[in-house]
Coordinates of C-alpha atoms in Angstrom, one line a residue:
Chain A
M1 CA 29.7 6.8 3.7
V2 CA 27.9 7.4 0.5
S3 CA 31.1 7.3 -1.5
S4 CA 32.3 4.1 0.0
L5 CA 28.9 2.5 -0.6
E6 CA 29.2 3.6 -4.2
R7 CA 32.7 2.0 -4.4
V8 CA 31.4 -1.3 -3.1
A9 CA 28.4 -1.1 -5.5
G10 CA 30.8 -0.2 -8.4
R11 CA 32.8 -3.3 -7.7
I12 CA 29.8 -5.6 -7.7
T13 CA 28.4 -4.2 -10.8
A14 CA 31.5 -4.4 -12.8
P15 CA 31.4 -7.1 -15.5
R16 CA 33.5 -9.6 -13.4
G17 CA 31.4 -9.0 -10.3
E18 CA 28.3 -9.5 -12.3
R19 CA 29.5 -12.9 -13.7
I20 CA 30.4 -14.1 -10.2
L21 CA 27.2 -12.9 -8.9
G22 CA 25.4 -14.8 -11.6
W23 CA 27.0 -17.9 -10.8
A24 CA 26.5 -17.6 -7.0
T25 CA 22.8 -16.9 -7.6
L26 CA 22.5 -19.9 -9.7
V27 CA 24.2 -22.2 -7.1
A28 CA 22.1 -20.8 -4.3
M29 CA 18.9 -21.1 -6.1
A30 CA 19.7 -24.8 -6.9
A31 CA 20.7 -25.4 -3.3
S32 CA 17.4 -23.8 -2.2
A33 CA 15.4 -25.9 -4.5
V34 CA 17.1 -29.0 -3.2
M35 CA 16.5 -27.9 0.4
S36 CA 12.9 -27.0 -0.2
L37 CA 11.8 -30.0 -2.3
V38 CA 14.1 -32.9 -1.1
V39 CA 15.7 -32.2 2.2
S40 CA 12.8 -30.5 4.0
P41 CA 10.1 -33.0 5.2
P42 CA 6.4 -32.1 4.4
D43 CA 4.6 -30.3 7.3
A44 CA 2.8 -32.2 9.9
Q45 CA -0.4 -30.2 9.3
Q46 CA -0.2 -29.0 5.7
G47 CA 1.6 -31.6 4.0
N48 CA 3.5 -30.5 0.8
A49 CA 1.6 -27.2 0.6
A50 CA 3.8 -25.9 3.3
R51 CA 6.8 -26.0 0.9
L52 CA 5.3 -22.7 -0.5
L53 CA 6.7 -21.0 2.6
Y54 CA 10.2 -21.4 1.0
I55 CA 9.5 -19.1 -1.9
H56 CA 6.7 -17.0 -0.6
V57 CA 8.6 -15.6 2.5
P58 CA 11.6 -14.8 0.5
S59 CA 9.5 -13.0 -2.2
A60 CA 7.8 -11.0 0.5
W61 CA 11.2 -10.1 2.0
L62 CA 12.5 -8.9 -1.4
A63 CA 9.2 -6.9 -1.9
Y64 CA 10.1 -4.8 1.2
L65 CA 13.9 -4.8 0.8
S66 CA 13.5 -3.4 -2.8
F67 CA 11.3 -0.6 -1.8
A68 CA 13.6 0.4 1.0
V69 CA 16.3 0.4 -1.6
V70 CA 14.3 2.7 -3.7
F71 CA 13.7 5.0 -0.7
V72 CA 17.4 5.2 0.1
A73 CA 18.5 5.6 -3.4
S74 CA 15.8 8.3 -4.1
I75 CA 17.2 10.3 -1.1
A76 CA 20.7 9.8 -2.2
Y77 CA 19.7 11.1 -5.8
L78 CA 18.1 14.2 -4.4
A79 CA 21.2 14.9 -2.2
T80 CA 23.8 14.2 -4.8
R81 CA 22.2 14.4 -8.2
R82 CA 24.2 11.5 -9.4
T83 CA 22.6 9.4 -12.1
R84 CA 23.8 6.1 -10.8
W85 CA 21.3 6.6 -7.7
D86 CA 18.5 7.1 -10.0
R87 CA 19.4 4.0 -12.1
L88 CA 19.6 1.9 -8.8
A89 CA 16.2 3.3 -7.6
A90 CA 14.7 2.4 -11.1
A91 CA 16.2 -1.0 -11.2
S92 CA 15.2 -1.8 -7.7
A93 CA 11.7 -0.7 -8.2
E94 CA 11.2 -2.9 -11.3
V95 CA 12.5 -5.9 -9.5
G96 CA 10.5 -5.0 -6.5
V97 CA 7.2 -4.9 -8.4
L98 CA 8.0 -8.2 -9.9
F99 CA 8.6 -9.9 -6.5
T100 CA 5.8 -8.1 -4.7
A101 CA 3.4 -9.5 -7.4
L102 CA 4.9 -13.0 -7.0
A103 CA 4.5 -12.8 -3.2
I104 CA 0.8 -11.8 -3.4
A105 CA 0.3 -14.5 -6.0
L106 CA 2.0 -17.3 -4.1
G107 CA 0.3 -16.3 -0.9
S108 CA -3.1 -16.5 -2.6
L109 CA -2.2 -20.0 -4.0
W110 CA -1.2 -21.0 -0.5
G111 CA -4.2 -19.4 1.2
K112 CA -6.7 -21.5 -0.8
P113 CA -5.8 -24.9 0.7
V114 CA -4.7 -23.6 4.1
W115 CA -7.2 -20.9 5.0
G116 CA -9.9 -22.0 2.6
T117 CA -9.9 -18.7 0.6
W118 CA -7.9 -17.1 -2.3
W119 CA -8.1 -13.8 -0.6
T120 CA -8.7 -12.3 2.7
W121 CA -8.4 -8.7 3.8
D122 CA -5.7 -9.4 6.1
P123 CA -3.6 -6.4 7.1
R124 CA -0.3 -7.7 5.8
I125 CA -1.8 -8.9 2.5
T126 CA -3.7 -5.7 2.0
T127 CA -0.6 -3.5 2.8
T128 CA 1.5 -5.5 0.3
T129 CA -1.2 -4.9 -2.3
I130 CA -1.1 -1.1 -1.6
L131 CA 2.6 -1.3 -1.8
L132 CA 2.4 -2.9 -5.2
L133 CA -0.1 -0.3 -6.6
I134 CA 2.1 2.7 -5.2
Y135 CA 5.1 1.2 -7.0
V136 CA 3.2 0.5 -10.2
G137 CA 2.4 4.2 -10.0
Y138 CA 6.1 4.9 -9.4
L139 CA 7.0 3.1 -12.6
A140 CA 4.2 5.0 -14.5
V141 CA 5.7 8.4 -13.4
R142 CA 9.1 7.2 -14.7
R143 CA 7.5 7.0 -18.2
L144 CA 6.1 10.6 -18.0
S145 CA 9.0 12.7 -18.8
D146 CA 11.3 13.0 -21.8
S147 CA 13.9 14.7 -19.8
P148 CA 16.2 12.2 -17.9
A149 CA 16.9 14.8 -15.2
R150 CA 13.3 15.7 -14.6
R151 CA 12.3 12.0 -14.7
A152 CA 14.9 11.3 -12.0
R153 CA 13.7 14.1 -9.8
W154 CA 10.0 13.3 -10.1
A155 CA 10.6 9.5 -9.6
A156 CA 12.8 10.2 -6.5
V157 CA 10.0 12.3 -4.9
V158 CA 7.6 9.6 -5.5
G159 CA 10.0 7.1 -4.1
V160 CA 10.4 9.0 -0.9
V161 CA 6.7 9.9 -0.5
G162 CA 5.5 6.4 -1.4
F163 CA 7.7 4.8 1.1
L164 CA 6.6 7.0 4.0
D165 CA 3.0 6.3 3.1
V166 CA 3.4 2.5 3.8
P167 CA 3.5 2.6 7.6
V168 CA 0.4 4.9 7.7
S169 CA -1.4 2.7 5.2
Y170 CA -0.5 -0.5 7.4
L171 CA -2.0 1.1 10.6
S172 CA -5.1 2.1 8.8
V173 CA -5.7 -1.3 7.4
T174 CA -4.9 -3.0 10.7
W175 CA -7.5 -0.8 12.5
W176 CA -10.0 -1.3 9.7
R177 CA -9.8 -5.0 10.0
G178 CA -10.2 -5.0 13.8
L179 CA -13.8 -5.1 15.2
H180 CA -13.3 -3.0 18.3
Q181 CA -11.0 -2.8 21.2
G182 CA -11.0 -5.6 23.7
T183 CA -9.0 -8.7 24.8
T184 CA -8.4 -11.7 22.6
I185 CA -7.3 -15.2 22.8
R186 CA -4.1 -15.8 20.9
L187 CA -4.9 -18.2 18.1
L188 CA -1.8 -17.2 16.4
G189 CA 1.1 -17.7 18.8
E190 CA 4.8 -17.1 18.2
S191 CA 5.9 -18.8 15.1
T192 CA 7.8 -21.9 15.7
I193 CA 9.6 -23.9 13.0
A194 CA 11.6 -27.1 13.0
P195 CA 15.3 -26.5 12.7
I196 CA 15.7 -28.3 9.3
M197 CA 12.8 -26.2 7.9
Q198 CA 14.3 -23.1 9.3
V199 CA 17.6 -23.9 7.4
A200 CA 15.6 -24.3 4.2
L201 CA 13.8 -21.1 4.7
M202 CA 17.1 -19.4 5.4
T203 CA 18.6 -20.8 2.3
G204 CA 15.7 -19.5 0.2
V205 CA 16.0 -16.0 1.7
F206 CA 19.7 -16.0 0.9
A207 CA 19.3 -17.3 -2.6
F208 CA 16.5 -14.7 -3.4
T209 CA 18.7 -12.0 -2.0
L210 CA 21.4 -12.9 -4.4
L211 CA 19.0 -13.2 -7.1
F212 CA 17.7 -9.6 -6.3
L213 CA 21.3 -8.3 -6.4
Y214 CA 22.0 -10.0 -9.7
L215 CA 18.7 -8.7 -11.3
V216 CA 19.4 -5.2 -10.2
T217 CA 23.0 -5.5 -11.5
V218 CA 21.8 -6.6 -14.8
R219 CA 19.2 -3.8 -14.9
L220 CA 21.9 -1.3 -13.8
R221 CA 24.1 -2.3 -16.8
L222 CA 21.1 -2.0 -19.1
G223 CA 20.4 1.5 -17.6
R224 CA 24.0 2.6 -18.2
L225 CA 23.8 1.4 -21.9
E226 CA 20.5 3.2 -22.4
D227 CA 22.0 6.5 -21.0
R228 CA 25.0 6.1 -23.2
A229 CA 22.9 5.4 -26.2
V230 CA 20.8 8.4 -25.6
A231 CA 23.9 10.6 -25.0
E232 CA 25.4 9.2 -28.2
A233 CA 22.4 9.9 -30.2
L234 CA 22.3 13.4 -29.0
S235 CA 25.9 14.1 -29.8
P236 CA 27.2 11.7 -32.4
R237 CA 30.4 13.4 -32.9
L238 CA 31.5 13.3 -29.4
G239 CA 30.5 9.8 -28.5
Q240 CA 31.0 6.4 -30.2
S241 CA 28.2 4.8 -32.0
A242 CA 25.7 2.7 -30.0
E243 CA 26.8 -0.5 -31.8
A244 CA 30.5 0.0 -30.7
L245 CA 29.3 0.5 -27.2
L246 CA 27.4 -2.8 -27.2
E247 CA 30.4 -4.6 -28.8
Q248 CA 32.7 -3.1 -26.2
E249 CA 30.4 -4.3 -23.3
A250 CA 30.1 -7.7 -24.8
S251 CA 33.8 -8.2 -25.2
A252 CA 34.5 -7.0 -21.6
R253 CA 32.1 -9.6 -20.4
G254 CA 33.2 -12.5 -22.6
Chain B
M1 CA 17.0 24.0 0.6
K2 CA 16.6 25.7 4.0
R3 CA 18.4 23.6 6.7
G4 CA 16.0 24.8 9.4
R5 CA 13.0 23.7 7.4
V6 CA 14.6 20.2 6.8
V7 CA 15.1 19.7 10.5
I8 CA 11.5 20.7 11.4
V9 CA 10.1 18.4 8.7
L10 CA 12.2 15.5 9.9
A11 CA 11.1 16.1 13.4
I12 CA 7.5 16.2 12.5
V13 CA 7.6 13.1 10.1
T14 CA 9.8 11.2 12.7
G15 CA 7.3 12.0 15.5
T16 CA 4.3 11.0 13.4
L17 CA 5.8 7.7 12.3
I18 CA 6.8 6.8 15.9
W19 CA 3.2 7.6 16.9
V20 CA 1.9 5.3 14.1
A21 CA 4.4 2.6 14.9
T22 CA 3.5 2.5 18.6
K23 CA -0.2 2.6 17.8
G24 CA 0.3 -0.2 15.3
L25 CA 2.1 -2.5 17.5
S26 CA 0.3 -2.0 20.7
G27 CA -1.9 -4.9 19.6
N28 CA -4.9 -4.2 21.8
L29 CA -6.9 -4.6 18.6
I30 CA -8.8 -7.7 17.6
Y31 CA -9.9 -9.2 14.4
Y32 CA -12.6 -11.3 15.7
Q33 CA -14.8 -11.6 18.8
T34 CA -14.6 -14.6 21.2
P35 CA -17.5 -16.9 22.0
T36 CA -17.8 -15.4 25.4
E37 CA -18.2 -12.0 23.9
V38 CA -20.7 -13.1 21.5
L39 CA -22.9 -14.8 24.1
H40 CA -22.6 -11.7 26.3
A41 CA -23.5 -9.4 23.6
G42 CA -26.6 -11.7 23.0
S43 CA -29.5 -10.3 21.3
S44 CA -28.0 -6.9 20.7
I45 CA -25.8 -8.4 17.8
V46 CA -28.5 -10.8 16.3
G47 CA -28.4 -10.4 12.6
E48 CA -25.3 -8.2 12.5
R49 CA -22.4 -9.5 10.4
T50 CA -19.4 -10.3 12.6
R51 CA -16.4 -12.5 13.0
V52 CA -15.9 -15.0 15.8
G53 CA -12.6 -16.9 16.5
G54 CA -12.2 -19.9 18.7
Y55 CA -11.1 -23.5 18.8
V56 CA -13.0 -26.4 17.4
V57 CA -14.2 -28.5 20.2
P58 CA -12.9 -32.2 19.5
G59 CA -15.6 -34.6 18.5
S60 CA -18.2 -31.8 17.8
V61 CA -17.8 -31.8 14.0
Q62 CA -20.7 -33.2 12.1
A63 CA -20.7 -33.0 8.3
S64 CA -24.1 -33.3 6.2
G65 CA -23.6 -32.5 2.8
A66 CA -22.1 -29.1 2.2
I67 CA -23.2 -28.0 5.7
V68 CA -20.8 -28.5 8.7
R69 CA -22.0 -28.2 12.3
F70 CA -19.5 -27.9 15.1
V71 CA -18.9 -26.1 18.4
V72 CA -16.2 -23.5 19.0
T73 CA -14.7 -22.7 22.4
D74 CA -12.4 -20.1 23.9
G75 CA -11.8 -22.1 26.9
T76 CA -14.7 -20.9 28.9
T77 CA -17.7 -20.5 26.7
R78 CA -19.0 -22.9 23.9
L79 CA -20.8 -21.6 20.7
S80 CA -22.6 -23.8 18.2
V81 CA -21.8 -23.1 14.7
I82 CA -23.6 -24.0 11.3
N83 CA -21.1 -23.4 8.4
T84 CA -22.5 -23.3 4.9
G85 CA -19.3 -22.1 3.1
A86 CA -16.2 -23.9 1.8
V87 CA -14.3 -26.0 4.4
P88 CA -10.4 -25.8 4.0
A89 CA -8.4 -29.0 4.1
L90 CA -6.7 -28.0 7.3
F91 CA -10.0 -27.9 9.2
S92 CA -10.2 -30.5 11.9
D93 CA -10.7 -31.0 15.8
G94 CA -8.9 -28.6 18.0
R95 CA -8.0 -26.2 15.2
G96 CA -8.2 -22.4 15.6
V97 CA -10.9 -21.1 13.2
V98 CA -12.2 -17.5 12.4
L99 CA -15.8 -17.6 11.1
E100 CA -17.6 -14.8 9.4
G101 CA -21.4 -14.8 9.5
T102 CA -24.2 -13.7 11.7
Y103 CA -25.4 -14.8 15.3
G104 CA -29.0 -16.0 15.0
A105 CA -31.8 -15.5 17.4
D106 CA -31.7 -19.4 17.8
G107 CA -28.3 -19.1 19.7
V108 CA -26.4 -20.6 16.7
F109 CA -23.7 -18.8 14.8
H110 CA -24.4 -19.0 11.1
S111 CA -21.1 -18.7 9.2
D112 CA -20.6 -18.6 5.5
T113 CA -16.7 -18.2 5.6
L114 CA -14.6 -20.4 7.5
L115 CA -10.9 -19.5 7.8
V116 CA -8.4 -21.7 9.5
K117 CA -5.9 -19.8 11.6
H118 CA -2.6 -21.3 11.0
N119 CA -0.8 -21.5 14.5
G120 CA 2.6 -20.7 12.9
L121 CA 3.9 -24.1 13.8
Y122 CA 5.9 -25.9 11.2
T123 CA 7.1 -29.5 12.0
P124 CA 7.8 -32.7 10.2
P125 CA 5.2 -35.3 10.5
A126 CA 5.6 -38.0 13.2
P127 CA 7.6 -41.1 12.1
G128 CA 5.5 -43.4 9.8
V129 CA 2.8 -40.8 9.3
T130 CA 2.1 -39.5 5.8
P131 CA 0.5 -36.1 6.0
S132 CA -2.6 -35.7 4.0
S133 CA -1.5 -33.3 1.2
A134 CA -3.4 -30.2 1.5
D135 CA -2.4 -29.0 -1.9
L136 CA -5.1 -29.8 -4.3
S137 CA -8.0 -31.4 -2.3
G138 CA -8.6 -28.2 -0.5
G139 CA -11.5 -25.9 -0.7
G140 CA -14.1 -28.7 -1.3
Chain C
M1 CA 6.8 38.4 1.6
T2 CA 6.9 35.6 4.1
L3 CA 6.0 32.0 3.2
V4 CA 2.5 32.5 4.5
G5 CA 2.1 35.7 2.6
Q6 CA 3.3 34.0 -0.6
S7 CA 1.1 31.0 -0.1
V8 CA -2.0 33.0 0.5
A9 CA -1.3 35.1 -2.6
I10 CA -1.1 31.9 -4.8
A11 CA -4.2 30.4 -3.1
A12 CA -6.1 33.8 -3.8
K13 CA -5.0 33.7 -7.5
D14 CA -6.2 30.0 -7.9
L15 CA -9.5 30.7 -6.2
R16 CA -10.0 33.8 -8.4
I17 CA -9.5 31.8 -11.5
E18 CA -12.0 29.2 -10.1
V19 CA -14.5 31.8 -9.3
R20 CA -14.2 33.3 -12.7
G21 CA -14.0 29.9 -14.6
R22 CA -16.3 27.9 -12.4
Y23 CA -14.7 24.5 -13.1
A24 CA -15.4 23.0 -9.6
L25 CA -19.0 24.2 -9.8
G26 CA -19.7 23.5 -13.4
S27 CA -17.8 20.2 -13.9
V28 CA -16.6 18.5 -10.8
L29 CA -19.8 18.9 -8.8
P30 CA -22.0 17.5 -11.6
F31 CA -19.5 14.7 -12.0
A32 CA -19.7 13.8 -8.2
G33 CA -23.6 14.0 -8.5
T34 CA -23.6 11.6 -11.5
L35 CA -21.3 9.3 -9.7
L36 CA -23.5 9.2 -6.6
V37 CA -26.6 8.5 -8.7
A38 CA -24.7 5.8 -10.5
F39 CA -23.7 4.2 -7.1
G40 CA -27.3 4.3 -6.2
L41 CA -28.4 2.7 -9.4
S42 CA -25.7 -0.1 -9.1
L43 CA -26.3 -0.9 -5.5
G44 CA -30.0 0.1 -4.9
P45 CA -32.9 0.4 -4.5
G46 CA -32.8 -1.5 -1.2
R47 CA -32.5 1.2 1.4
T48 CA -30.5 -0.8 4.0
L49 CA -27.6 -1.6 1.6
L50 CA -27.5 2.1 0.5
A51 CA -27.5 3.4 4.0
E52 CA -24.7 1.0 5.1
T53 CA -22.5 1.8 2.1
A54 CA -23.3 5.6 2.2
P55 CA -20.1 6.6 4.1
G56 CA -18.0 4.7 1.5
L57 CA -19.7 6.2 -1.4
L58 CA -19.4 9.6 0.1
W59 CA -15.7 9.4 0.3
L60 CA -15.3 7.7 -3.0
A61 CA -17.1 10.8 -4.4
V62 CA -14.7 13.1 -2.4
L63 CA -11.6 11.2 -3.6
F64 CA -12.5 11.4 -7.2
A65 CA -13.4 15.0 -6.9
S66 CA -10.0 15.7 -5.4
V67 CA -8.1 14.1 -8.3
L68 CA -10.1 16.3 -10.8
S69 CA -9.5 19.5 -8.7
S70 CA -5.8 18.8 -8.3
R71 CA -5.4 18.1 -11.9
R72 CA -7.3 21.4 -12.7
A73 CA -5.1 23.4 -10.2
Y74 CA -2.1 22.8 -12.6
E75 CA -3.9 22.6 -15.7
H76 CA -4.3 26.4 -16.2
E77 CA -0.6 26.8 -15.4
G78 CA 0.3 24.8 -18.4
E79 CA -1.3 27.5 -20.6
D80 CA 0.6 30.5 -21.9
G81 CA 3.7 29.5 -20.1
A82 CA 2.1 30.3 -16.7
L83 CA 4.1 27.8 -14.9
E84 CA 7.3 29.3 -16.1
G85 CA 6.3 32.5 -14.8
L86 CA 5.6 31.0 -11.5
L87 CA 8.9 29.4 -11.5
L88 CA 10.7 32.7 -12.3
A89 CA 8.7 34.6 -9.6
P90 CA 11.0 35.4 -6.6
I91 CA 9.0 33.1 -4.2
D92 CA 9.6 30.1 -2.1
K93 CA 8.7 26.9 -4.1
A94 CA 7.0 25.5 -1.0
A95 CA 4.6 28.6 -1.1
V96 CA 3.4 27.2 -4.5
F97 CA 2.7 23.8 -2.8
I98 CA 1.0 25.3 0.2
G99 CA -1.0 27.9 -1.9
K100 CA -2.3 25.4 -4.4
G101 CA -3.1 23.0 -1.5
I102 CA -5.1 25.6 0.3
A103 CA -7.1 26.5 -2.9
I104 CA -7.7 22.8 -3.6
A105 CA -8.9 22.4 0.0
V106 CA -11.2 25.3 -0.1
Q107 CA -12.8 24.0 -3.3
L108 CA -13.0 20.6 -2.0
L109 CA -14.7 21.6 1.3
A110 CA -17.2 23.6 -0.7
L111 CA -17.9 20.5 -3.0
E112 CA -18.2 18.4 0.2
L113 CA -20.9 20.4 1.5
A114 CA -23.0 19.6 -1.7
I115 CA -21.8 16.0 -1.7
V116 CA -22.7 15.4 1.9
L117 CA -26.2 16.8 1.5
L118 CA -26.6 14.7 -1.7
V119 CA -25.6 11.6 0.1
S120 CA -27.7 12.4 2.9
G121 CA -30.7 12.8 0.6
L122 CA -30.1 9.8 -1.6
F123 CA -28.9 7.3 0.8
D124 CA -30.4 8.2 4.2
L125 CA -27.2 9.2 6.0
S126 CA -28.1 10.9 9.3
L127 CA -26.0 14.0 9.6
A128 CA -27.3 15.4 12.8
V129 CA -26.1 12.7 15.1
A130 CA -22.6 13.9 15.6
P131 CA -22.1 16.8 13.2
L132 CA -18.8 18.0 14.8
T133 CA -17.0 14.6 14.4
L134 CA -18.4 14.5 10.7
V135 CA -17.0 18.0 10.1
A136 CA -13.6 17.1 11.7
A137 CA -13.3 13.9 9.6
L138 CA -14.1 15.9 6.3
F139 CA -11.8 18.7 7.3
L140 CA -8.8 16.5 8.1
G141 CA -9.4 14.2 5.2
T142 CA -9.5 17.2 2.8
I143 CA -6.2 18.6 4.0
G144 CA -4.6 15.2 3.3
L145 CA -6.2 14.9 0.0
A146 CA -5.3 18.5 -1.0
A147 CA -1.8 17.9 0.0
V148 CA -1.3 14.7 -2.1
G149 CA -3.1 16.4 -5.0
S150 CA -1.1 19.6 -4.7
L151 CA 2.1 17.7 -4.6
F152 CA 1.4 15.3 -7.5
G153 CA -1.1 17.5 -9.7
V154 CA 2.0 19.0 -11.3
L155 CA 2.9 15.6 -12.9
A156 CA -0.3 15.6 -14.8
E157 CA 1.1 18.7 -16.8
A158 CA 4.0 16.6 -18.2
P159 CA 4.4 16.6 -22.0
R160 CA 3.7 12.8 -22.1
A161 CA 1.2 12.7 -19.3
R162 CA -1.6 10.2 -19.6
E163 CA -5.0 10.9 -18.0
A164 CA -4.6 7.7 -15.8
V165 CA -1.3 8.6 -14.0
L166 CA -2.6 11.0 -11.4
P167 CA -5.3 8.6 -10.2
L168 CA -2.8 5.7 -10.4
L169 CA -0.7 7.6 -8.0
V170 CA -3.2 9.3 -5.8
L171 CA -5.6 6.5 -5.0
P172 CA -3.2 4.1 -3.5
L173 CA -1.4 6.8 -1.6
A174 CA -4.6 8.0 -0.1
T175 CA -5.7 4.6 1.3
P176 CA -5.3 5.8 4.9
V177 CA -7.6 8.8 4.1
L178 CA -10.2 6.6 2.4
I179 CA -10.3 4.1 5.3
A180 CA -10.1 6.4 8.2
G181 CA -12.6 8.9 6.7
V182 CA -15.1 6.2 5.9
R183 CA -14.9 4.7 9.4
A184 CA -15.0 8.0 11.3
T185 CA -18.0 9.0 9.0
A186 CA -19.7 5.7 9.7
L187 CA -19.2 5.9 13.4
A188 CA -20.4 9.6 13.5
T189 CA -23.6 8.8 11.6
A190 CA -24.3 5.8 13.7
G191 CA -24.2 7.6 17.0
R192 CA -20.8 6.1 18.1
A193 CA -18.9 9.3 17.6
G194 CA -16.8 8.5 20.8
E195 CA -15.1 5.7 19.1
A196 CA -14.0 7.8 16.1
G197 CA -11.1 9.5 18.0
S198 CA -8.3 7.2 16.8
W199 CA -9.5 7.5 13.2
L200 CA -9.3 11.3 13.4
G201 CA -5.8 10.9 14.8
L202 CA -4.8 8.7 11.9
L203 CA -6.2 11.4 9.6
L204 CA -4.1 14.0 11.4
A205 CA -1.1 11.8 11.1
F206 CA -1.5 11.5 7.3
D207 CA -1.9 15.3 7.0
L208 CA 1.3 16.0 9.1
V209 CA 3.3 13.6 7.0
F210 CA 2.1 14.8 3.5
V211 CA 2.0 18.5 4.3
S212 CA 5.5 18.5 5.9
V213 CA 7.2 16.2 3.4
G214 CA 5.3 17.9 0.6
T215 CA 6.8 21.3 1.6
L216 CA 10.2 19.9 1.7
V217 CA 10.2 17.9 -1.7
F218 CA 7.9 20.0 -3.9
G219 CA 10.7 22.1 -5.0
F220 CA 12.3 19.2 -6.7
L221 CA 9.3 18.6 -8.9
L222 CA 9.4 22.1 -10.1
E223 CA 13.1 22.6 -10.8
E224 CA 14.2 23.0 -14.4

């Protein structure tokens, strides 16, 4: 299973796949912008502020998706010791930190007009913030070691442990926010959304997922170049010069 | 790595996480008290900081300067509220709200934080109606 | 030697070093005390606010003490190639994790005794209401903190390690310990120990996850 996954990943991250992915992302993002800003009507209660839904929810989805990818890639690295899994974990963590911060910032902007506050210690918001801090720590650990192999092992351990910490943190924060046991009236019912807004939201989620794949692909290529440059610097007679590698990469893409 | 150890660790972690998940989703946990609970608790919670959730009784909202008076209900009990904090743009009759503050000896809930619970409903406005844009006017 | 025997041997070695060097007693405890006085100065002198925040301040002091102790647990391994010696020793790598964890936990428990007395004196925390719940919360929380510290303390010995990396990693990971520990302590000292059960369960869940996963993955951190 692992090898077939690697094959698919290899095809996407090839220069041609990356170019196609880039264009697909651009088209999907444009479609999402049109859906969110033009096609979707304003919300009956919130007016235009509700349009934040179409970027806030996809960002939050990417936050959790990317750290799940870090978790799986970290386990795969520890099991196979292939550098590509470590590069995938690193790429996904960097993109994930970006979108987690974006989701929190957008949620805060949205919370002010709708709830009346920039910040509330709501379980989901608080857990997302803890998630962000854990993966900022993950990126800090990646900068600790000079040895690539050791860096990859350390990061993989943090990637696994950090992900397992998230459900426990979520439970603790949920209980912490509760007053005490008892029954409650449901102010927050099942979420219902008008069909056209649902379509706009799905477009946003799809476009952001493509964006995630594209950013990870670009970061993977960068990681490969970095590794080759390091290898070349360490053994100049065996490898080609870094400039030659960059030119080769550029001509393959152009 | 010892295979037996991997199996034991996986079993412990899976078991613990399942316990955590069932606990987390059991949902008998509340974030606020209802007006009924507040009035039942009565004098025992006077002066204690707490949160109350309920629906705004239509027609009960009176604004005077920065202070807003209204009544919240959970369907059975009504509780008067004096709010001194910021009022979000979504606040209106019939809305679900969560208030943070203290229950006073005068039988009134003095809140300084008013949060509007969004009901998770997203719909286009009725034909011919322009929704008041909540974007920039909020918070005042 | 079995895993248990090896772990105990490493714990005994670390505790012997501590007894001879007195780092926890000479540096960590004064630091915790200074921290508590600083908390008092920043929040006081109103007694009600201090009494309300006392459980939180207690656990913050414990948390910072755990970061310092876990850093120390690997600091002396960095000298004279001691870590290489430990790696070459014919022992299970997991024993290093468990042994160091035990040593950190024992030091922390000793520190907590002093911290609790200090908090009780400075901030009016009533200890006698439900001492068993209080001890259970501190014990379970300490195991979790020691596991996290024993697992990641070794990172602080990296050639390019920055002082901030260990707390940056440990503090967010320890969120459940902080919240559950503070809640259980607050309930125990307010005479509502009966409600603390789920918090103690959460601390136990954290301990189980971190001790078991740590045993499994610690070897990856040490490999060369």
